[in-house]
Amino acid sequence: MKPFIAANWKLHKLPSELGMWVEELKTALKSVDMERLELALCAPYTHLPALRQALEGSPIKLGAQDVSAHAEGAYTGEVAAPMLKDLGVYYVIVGHSERRAHHHEDDALVRAKVAAVHEAGLVPILCVGETLAEREAGQAEAVVLRQLGAALEGVTLEADTLVVAYEPVWAIGTGKTATDEDAQAMCRTVRGKLKELTPAAGDVRILYGGSMKGSNAAGLLAQPDISGGLIGSASLSAASLVEIAAAC
Ligand code: PGA
């Protein structure tokens, strides 16, 4: 499996800005061998049609940042996985810590969303990670294993139908990054758990996320169980995203 860099734009950018931004990205990516890695842009729902158009002919994949647990029905305001599929989306971030914290998403809802994404033939980027308090209480591993086990309960896994992102909550958007060793240790734990669930676990891509940027990407990406990154702040500028891609 190729290393995988996924940009998580969160609640940033306007649809009308995308054409120019993608041109900038394409120009900057000329210095990177795109055969060596996979790149996806996870954008707000409103941006997806324009982004799809701007990315036409490029190997960069389209991603969403969330999804409804329901495929259709009377759920005002929701966006369903088949709708995303119809727009050309390939990846869907599920269970991001900001959704768990600000939108009360619990393990059961995250599991239902993983199932909805699979049902539509899309690939979830399942986020797991502990808070600072949980790490300081020595519970980091237990929390991550609980989140992972709950989200994947009853799920049939293939290496190419799941991406896991280990994102320690205290490192997200804070400028604090887990050390290469700590990130590797947790990603190895995640891989161990995946191995219990599927023989294909060796090939499931496990991303690190949390203040990854050009200056720290190479060390993190060199770890044996880290297969890429989920990038927030540093993905907003084409130049800094390409710096990370170049470190793959
Ligand atoms: P960050 O965000 O790179 O800004 O820390 C990562 C994420 O939340 O996915």
Tab-separated table of C-alpha atoms and ligand atoms in Angstrom:
chain	number	residue	atom	x	y	z
A	1	MET	CA	0.000	0.000	0.000
A	2	LYS	CA	1.255	3.494	-0.827
A	3	PRO	CA	1.609	6.096	1.914
A	4	PHE	CA	-1.543	8.163	2.196
A	5	ILE	CA	-1.850	11.859	2.959
A	6	ALA	CA	-5.378	13.108	3.656
A	7	ALA	CA	-6.114	16.807	4.051
A	8	ASN	CA	-8.834	17.700	6.539
A	9	TRP	CA	-9.913	21.243	5.770
A	10	LYS	CA	-12.478	21.305	8.580
A	11	LEU	CA	-14.621	24.475	8.436
A	12	HIS	CA	-12.325	26.466	6.157
A	13	LYS	CA	-12.246	27.849	2.621
A	14	LEU	CA	-15.031	28.968	0.295
A	15	PRO	CA	-16.223	26.975	-2.721
A	16	SER	CA	-15.390	29.937	-4.984
A	17	GLU	CA	-11.732	29.832	-3.887
A	18	LEU	CA	-11.165	26.224	-4.846
A	19	GLY	CA	-10.278	26.553	-8.535
A	20	MET	CA	-7.306	28.774	-7.818
A	21	TRP	CA	-6.220	26.750	-4.804
A	22	VAL	CA	-6.227	23.464	-6.719
A	23	GLU	CA	-4.200	25.062	-9.547
A	24	GLU	CA	-1.656	26.150	-6.942
A	25	LEU	CA	-1.597	22.622	-5.529
A	26	LYS	CA	-1.156	21.005	-8.928
A	27	THR	CA	1.757	23.325	-9.729
A	28	ALA	CA	3.443	22.661	-6.378
A	29	LEU	CA	2.935	18.895	-6.782
A	30	LYS	CA	4.998	18.848	-9.972
A	31	SER	CA	8.055	18.422	-7.724
A	32	VAL	CA	6.533	15.276	-6.118
A	33	ASP	CA	6.387	11.786	-7.629
A	34	MET	CA	2.643	11.139	-7.332
A	35	GLU	CA	3.150	7.466	-8.185
A	36	ARG	CA	4.706	7.059	-4.756
A	37	LEU	CA	1.781	8.221	-2.655
A	38	GLU	CA	-1.943	8.728	-2.482
A	39	LEU	CA	-3.456	12.119	-1.703
A	40	ALA	CA	-7.039	13.024	-0.759
A	41	LEU	CA	-8.753	16.310	0.071
A	42	CYS	CA	-11.528	16.030	2.673
A	43	ALA	CA	-13.668	19.114	2.192
A	44	PRO	CA	-16.965	20.463	3.565
A	45	TYR	CA	-20.032	19.025	1.763
A	46	THR	CA	-20.721	22.345	0.031
A	47	HIS	CA	-17.326	22.245	-1.683
A	48	LEU	CA	-17.505	18.754	-3.150
A	49	PRO	CA	-18.994	19.429	-6.621
A	50	ALA	CA	-16.588	22.315	-7.324
A	51	LEU	CA	-13.667	20.344	-5.950
A	52	ARG	CA	-14.554	17.327	-8.051
A	53	GLN	CA	-14.527	19.523	-11.137
A	54	ALA	CA	-11.238	21.184	-10.212
A	55	LEU	CA	-9.597	17.778	-9.598
A	56	GLU	CA	-10.758	16.211	-12.866
A	57	GLY	CA	-7.929	14.309	-14.529
A	58	SER	CA	-5.805	14.419	-11.364
A	59	PRO	CA	-5.005	11.375	-9.171
A	60	ILE	CA	-6.057	13.323	-6.060
A	61	LYS	CA	-9.107	11.740	-4.441
A	62	LEU	CA	-12.149	13.448	-3.008
A	63	GLY	CA	-13.078	13.042	0.653
A	64	ALA	CA	-15.822	14.197	3.032
A	65	GLN	CA	-15.472	14.997	6.728
A	66	ASP	CA	-18.574	13.316	8.080
A	67	VAL	CA	-21.680	11.432	6.975
A	68	SER	CA	-25.123	10.487	8.207
A	69	ALA	CA	-25.585	7.051	9.736
A	70	HIS	CA	-28.741	6.789	7.598
A	71	ALA	CA	-28.841	5.980	3.898
A	72	GLU	CA	-31.984	8.051	3.296
A	73	GLY	CA	-35.192	9.177	4.963
A	74	ALA	CA	-36.653	11.949	7.104
A	75	TYR	CA	-33.399	13.253	8.612
A	76	THR	CA	-33.379	16.997	7.958
A	77	GLY	CA	-29.939	18.466	7.491
A	78	GLU	CA	-28.133	15.154	7.077
A	79	VAL	CA	-26.021	14.038	4.120
A	80	ALA	CA	-26.023	10.332	3.268
A	81	ALA	CA	-23.151	8.145	2.065
A	82	PRO	CA	-24.851	7.279	-1.276
A	83	MET	CA	-25.138	11.034	-1.953
A	84	LEU	CA	-21.416	11.425	-1.347
A	85	LYS	CA	-20.695	8.453	-3.592
A	86	ASP	CA	-22.793	10.078	-6.311
A	87	LEU	CA	-20.611	13.203	-6.049
A	88	GLY	CA	-17.433	11.205	-6.634
A	89	VAL	CA	-16.352	10.993	-3.000
A	90	TYR	CA	-13.984	8.123	-2.156
A	91	TYR	CA	-13.021	8.650	1.516
A	92	VAL	CA	-15.125	9.765	4.495
A	93	ILE	CA	-13.658	10.845	7.824
A	94	VAL	CA	-15.660	9.173	10.605
A	95	GLY	CA	-15.449	9.730	14.364
A	96	HIS	CA	-13.165	12.753	14.293
A	97	SER	CA	-12.533	13.933	17.860
A	98	GLU	CA	-14.153	17.291	17.080
A	99	ARG	CA	-17.367	15.484	16.190
A	100	ARG	CA	-17.103	13.285	19.264
A	101	ALA	CA	-16.531	16.351	21.472
A	102	HIS	CA	-18.807	18.998	19.923
A	103	HIS	CA	-21.536	16.862	18.348
A	104	HIS	CA	-21.834	14.170	21.004
A	105	GLU	CA	-20.861	11.306	18.701
A	106	ASP	CA	-20.444	8.161	20.766
A	107	ASP	CA	-18.940	4.791	19.859
A	108	ALA	CA	-22.317	3.414	18.714
A	109	LEU	CA	-22.919	6.300	16.318
A	110	VAL	CA	-19.380	6.066	14.958
A	111	ARG	CA	-19.942	2.364	14.340
A	112	ALA	CA	-23.209	3.079	12.499
A	113	LYS	CA	-21.425	5.646	10.348
A	114	VAL	CA	-18.620	3.208	9.485
A	115	ALA	CA	-21.313	0.725	8.422
A	116	ALA	CA	-23.114	3.374	6.337
A	117	VAL	CA	-19.876	4.301	4.575
A	118	HIS	CA	-19.090	0.649	3.803
A	119	GLU	CA	-22.628	0.016	2.634
A	120	ALA	CA	-22.245	2.788	0.052
A	121	GLY	CA	-18.928	1.352	-1.153
A	122	LEU	CA	-16.829	4.197	0.284
A	123	VAL	CA	-13.793	3.986	2.535
A	124	PRO	CA	-13.932	5.367	6.096
A	125	ILE	CA	-10.980	7.160	7.651
A	126	LEU	CA	-11.805	6.126	11.193
A	127	CYS	CA	-10.366	8.508	13.794
A	128	VAL	CA	-9.361	7.346	17.255
A	129	GLY	CA	-7.359	9.086	19.949
A	130	GLU	CA	-7.124	9.941	23.615
A	131	THR	CA	-7.471	13.299	25.399
A	132	LEU	CA	-4.645	14.763	27.473
A	133	ALA	CA	-6.415	13.789	30.708
A	134	GLU	CA	-6.769	10.202	29.487
A	135	ARG	CA	-3.072	10.074	28.519
A	136	GLU	CA	-1.991	11.510	31.858
A	137	ALA	CA	-4.156	8.942	33.640
A	138	GLY	CA	-2.373	6.143	31.756
A	139	GLN	CA	-5.532	5.296	29.805
A	140	ALA	CA	-4.432	6.259	26.293
A	141	GLU	CA	-4.123	2.715	24.999
A	142	ALA	CA	-7.341	1.516	26.628
A	143	VAL	CA	-9.307	4.428	25.144
A	144	VAL	CA	-7.951	3.911	21.632
A	145	LEU	CA	-8.581	0.169	21.776
A	146	ARG	CA	-12.128	0.743	23.022
A	147	GLN	CA	-12.886	3.230	20.248
A	148	LEU	CA	-11.416	0.928	17.633
A	149	GLY	CA	-13.144	-2.226	18.848
A	150	ALA	CA	-16.502	-0.471	19.141
A	151	ALA	CA	-16.320	1.145	15.698
A	152	LEU	CA	-15.327	-2.055	13.936
A	153	GLU	CA	-17.564	-4.520	15.744
A	154	GLY	CA	-19.160	-6.802	13.181
A	155	VAL	CA	-17.353	-5.118	10.292
A	156	THR	CA	-15.744	-7.278	7.618
A	157	LEU	CA	-12.419	-5.702	6.884
A	158	GLU	CA	-10.166	-5.683	3.879
A	159	ALA	CA	-6.964	-3.690	3.765
A	160	ASP	CA	-8.384	-1.353	1.156
A	161	THR	CA	-11.778	-0.778	2.795
A	162	LEU	CA	-10.516	0.917	5.942
A	163	VAL	CA	-8.070	3.615	6.957
A	164	VAL	CA	-7.483	4.319	10.655
A	165	ALA	CA	-6.199	7.685	11.858
A	166	TYR	CA	-4.595	7.864	15.286
A	167	GLU	CA	-5.096	11.444	16.406
A	168	PRO	CA	-4.218	12.239	20.021
A	169	VAL	CA	-6.761	14.943	20.872
A	170	TRP	CA	-4.159	17.050	22.701
A	171	ALA	CA	-2.081	17.294	19.517
A	172	ILE	CA	-4.860	18.471	17.203
A	173	GLY	CA	-4.507	22.086	16.171
A	174	THR	CA	-2.283	22.804	19.187
A	175	GLY	CA	1.158	22.738	17.585
A	176	LYS	CA	2.047	19.895	19.986
A	177	THR	CA	2.924	16.687	18.192
A	178	ALA	CA	3.310	13.222	19.653
A	179	THR	CA	6.952	12.115	19.554
A	180	ASP	CA	7.827	9.764	16.721
A	181	GLU	CA	8.212	6.984	19.307
A	182	ASP	CA	4.884	7.596	21.070
A	183	ALA	CA	3.013	7.857	17.780
A	184	GLN	CA	4.642	4.663	16.518
A	185	ALA	CA	3.885	2.819	19.774
A	186	MET	CA	0.176	3.644	19.545
A	187	CYS	CA	-0.021	2.864	15.843
A	188	ARG	CA	1.587	-0.504	16.537
A	189	THR	CA	-1.057	-1.126	19.203
A	190	VAL	CA	-3.742	-0.221	16.661
A	191	ARG	CA	-2.258	-2.637	14.142
A	192	GLY	CA	-2.163	-5.353	16.794
A	193	LYS	CA	-5.883	-4.886	17.422
A	194	LEU	CA	-6.639	-4.906	13.690
A	195	LYS	CA	-4.738	-8.182	13.397
A	196	GLU	CA	-7.199	-9.730	15.828
A	197	LEU	CA	-9.981	-8.690	13.470
A	198	THR	CA	-8.524	-9.511	10.072
A	199	PRO	CA	-5.511	-11.221	8.535
A	200	ALA	CA	-5.326	-8.242	6.136
A	201	ALA	CA	-4.417	-5.918	9.030
A	202	GLY	CA	-0.778	-5.756	8.029
A	203	ASP	CA	-1.799	-3.689	5.025
A	204	VAL	CA	-4.449	-1.434	6.579
A	205	ARG	CA	-3.139	2.116	6.441
A	206	ILE	CA	-2.768	3.767	9.827
A	207	LEU	CA	-2.326	7.535	9.686
A	208	TYR	CA	-0.993	9.833	12.364
A	209	GLY	CA	-2.807	13.145	12.827
A	210	GLY	CA	-2.159	16.062	15.165
A	211	SER	CA	-0.071	19.083	14.150
A	212	MET	CA	1.766	17.186	11.418
A	213	LYS	CA	3.664	19.625	9.220
A	214	GLY	CA	6.616	19.790	6.841
A	215	SER	CA	9.167	19.996	9.630
A	216	ASN	CA	8.015	16.905	11.558
A	217	ALA	CA	6.470	14.757	8.811
A	218	ALA	CA	9.583	12.841	7.770
A	219	GLY	CA	10.244	11.463	11.273
A	220	LEU	CA	6.635	10.396	11.798
A	221	LEU	CA	6.245	8.918	8.323
A	222	ALA	CA	9.442	6.888	8.737
A	223	GLN	CA	7.855	4.843	11.551
A	224	PRO	CA	7.039	1.267	10.525
A	225	ASP	CA	3.370	1.357	11.571
A	226	ILE	CA	2.598	4.890	10.357
A	227	SER	CA	1.397	4.830	6.768
A	228	GLY	CA	0.601	8.491	6.277
A	229	GLY	CA	-1.002	11.525	7.845
A	230	LEU	CA	-4.339	13.228	8.416
A	231	ILE	CA	-3.483	16.889	8.102
A	232	GLY	CA	-5.557	19.781	9.421
A	233	SER	CA	-3.940	23.243	9.688
A	234	ALA	CA	-0.998	22.430	7.416
A	235	SER	CA	-3.361	21.301	4.645
A	236	LEU	CA	-4.875	24.738	4.175
A	237	SER	CA	-1.868	25.999	2.268
A	238	ALA	CA	-0.958	24.130	-0.906
A	239	ALA	CA	2.745	24.700	-0.245
A	240	SER	CA	2.715	23.194	3.250
A	241	LEU	CA	0.589	20.245	2.138
A	242	VAL	CA	3.080	19.527	-0.636
A	243	GLU	CA	5.960	19.767	1.859
A	244	ILE	CA	4.346	16.876	3.752
A	245	ALA	CA	3.661	14.922	0.551
A	246	ALA	CA	7.329	15.311	-0.388
A	247	ALA	CA	8.320	13.717	2.935
A	248	CYS	CA	6.500	10.450	2.064
B	1	PGA	P1	-4.146	19.457	12.818
B	1	PGA	O1	-5.519	18.671	12.660
B	1	PGA	O2	-3.213	18.962	11.760
B	1	PGA	O3	-4.500	20.921	12.638
B	1	PGA	O4	-3.640	19.186	14.189
B	1	PGA	C1	-5.542	17.302	12.374
B	1	PGA	C2	-6.973	16.795	12.378
B	1	PGA	O5	-7.766	17.276	13.202
B	1	PGA	O6	-7.334	15.915	11.597
